[in-house]
GROMACS .gro file of C-alpha atoms in nm:
model
  100
    1MET     CA    1   2.086   6.143 -23.942
    2THR     CA    2   2.161   6.405 -23.681
    3THR     CA    3   2.270   6.741 -23.818
    4SER     CA    4   2.339   6.916 -23.489
    5THR     CA    5   2.692   7.019 -23.401
    6ASN     CA    6   2.624   6.960 -23.031
    7TYR     CA    7   2.818   6.634 -23.012
    8LEU     CA    8   2.862   6.430 -22.697
    9ILE     CA    9   3.231   6.392 -22.788
   10ASN     CA   10   3.390   6.599 -23.062
   11LYS     CA   11   3.675   6.517 -23.300
   12GLU     CA   12   3.937   6.675 -23.075
   13ASN     CA   13   3.841   6.445 -22.785
   14ILE     CA   14   3.727   6.126 -22.959
   15THR     CA   15   4.044   5.933 -22.868
   16GLU     CA   16   3.945   5.963 -22.501
   17ILE     CA   17   3.683   5.692 -22.558
   18ILE     CA   18   3.840   5.472 -22.829
   19PRO     CA   19   4.178   5.296 -22.835
   20GLN     CA   20   4.264   5.378 -23.197
   21ARG     CA   21   4.498   5.659 -23.294
   22PRO     CA   22   4.550   5.841 -23.624
   23PRO     CA   23   4.561   5.744 -23.903
   24ILE     CA   24   4.327   5.461 -23.804
   25VAL     CA   25   4.061   5.675 -23.632
   26MET     CA   26   3.745   5.613 -23.836
   27ILE     CA   27   3.496   5.823 -23.638
   28ASP     CA   28   3.500   6.199 -23.600
   29SER     CA   29   3.252   6.246 -23.319
   30LEU     CA   30   3.002   6.074 -23.097
   31VAL     CA   31   2.663   6.220 -23.186
   32ALA     CA   32   2.431   6.019 -22.960
   33CYS     CA   33   2.464   5.734 -22.716
   34ASN     CA   34   2.242   5.548 -22.473
   35GLU     CA   35   2.176   5.188 -22.373
   36ASP     CA   36   1.997   5.114 -22.701
   37TYR     CA   37   2.141   5.347 -22.963
   38THR     CA   38   2.476   5.491 -23.069
   39GLU     CA   39   2.547   5.731 -23.352
   40THR     CA   40   2.883   5.858 -23.472
   41ASN     CA   41   2.990   6.048 -23.778
   42LEU     CA   42   3.291   6.042 -24.006
   43TYR     CA   43   3.393   6.278 -24.281
   44ILE     CA   44   3.568   6.065 -24.543
   45SER     CA   45   3.839   6.253 -24.729
   46GLU     CA   46   4.042   6.128 -25.024
   47GLU     CA   47   4.342   6.108 -24.787
   48ASN     CA   48   4.170   5.845 -24.572
   49ILE     CA   49   4.389   5.533 -24.562
   50PHE     CA   50   4.091   5.318 -24.658
   51CYS     CA   51   4.014   5.522 -24.972
   52LYS     CA   52   4.126   5.398 -25.309
   53ASP     CA   53   4.040   5.556 -25.643
   54GLY     CA   54   3.797   5.791 -25.470
   55PHE     CA   55   3.603   5.517 -25.287
   56PHE     CA   56   3.593   5.427 -24.919
   57GLY     CA   57   3.669   5.055 -24.899
   58GLU     CA   58   3.500   4.780 -24.704
   59PRO     CA   59   3.778   4.753 -24.440
   60GLY     CA   60   3.717   5.119 -24.353
   61LEU     CA   61   3.347   5.055 -24.309
   62VAL     CA   62   3.413   4.757 -24.081
   63GLU     CA   63   3.659   4.970 -23.880
   64ASN     CA   64   3.397   5.246 -23.855
   65ILE     CA   65   3.146   4.995 -23.718
   66ALA     CA   66   3.400   4.863 -23.466
   67GLN     CA   67   3.495   5.211 -23.351
   68THR     CA   68   3.132   5.310 -23.313
   69ALA     CA   69   3.088   5.010 -23.082
   70ALA     CA   70   3.407   5.106 -22.895
   71ALA     CA   71   3.289   5.466 -22.863
   72ARG     CA   72   2.962   5.347 -22.713
   73ILE     CA   73   3.133   5.139 -22.446
   74GLY     CA   74   3.395   5.407 -22.383
   75TYR     CA   75   3.134   5.679 -22.341
   76LEU     CA   76   2.913   5.471 -22.111
   77CYS     CA   77   3.219   5.379 -21.901
   78LYS     CA   78   3.321   5.744 -21.872
   79GLN     CA   79   2.967   5.834 -21.765
   80ALA     CA   80   2.990   5.566 -21.494
   81ASP     CA   81   3.338   5.691 -21.393
   82ALA     CA   82   3.486   5.355 -21.493
   83ASP     CA   83   3.800   5.277 -21.693
   84VAL     CA   84   3.755   5.267 -22.070
   85PRO     CA   85   3.830   4.910 -22.182
   86ILE     CA   86   4.031   4.811 -22.487
   87GLY     CA   87   3.844   4.563 -22.701
   88TYR     CA   88   3.854   4.407 -23.043
   89ILE     CA   89   3.625   4.243 -23.294
   90ALA     CA   90   3.630   3.871 -23.230
   91ALA     CA   91   3.420   3.782 -23.533
   92VAL     CA   92   3.210   3.924 -23.811
   93LYS     CA   93   2.932   3.700 -23.930
   94ASN     CA   94   2.705   3.744 -24.229
   95LEU     CA   95   2.822   4.095 -24.316
   96GLN     CA   96   2.722   4.187 -24.668
   97ILE     CA   97   2.822   4.517 -24.825
   98TYR     CA   98   2.662   4.615 -25.152
   99PHE     CA   99   2.783   4.883 -25.389
  100THR     CA  100   2.528   5.031 -25.623
   0.00000   0.00000   0.00000
């Protein structure tokens, strides 16, 4: 996990590369991004809409994954001076989330 605060896109600007708006924004910053790898981070507070009884629920995790993918495409498009597309998850297959 990256611990640097030198983000590619910080929390204040993250909505420039993703279509979601608060309270559904589930990434705080874009940490790293290239053709093969993307890393975002999210601080999960008790006020998060996907938290219940102190736990971050599965829908929030799926939304975090989707927004990380959107951030990747949005960032690469901005680097190429292209329009940032709006996308959606068409399907999730074989996702298993375990709680231990």
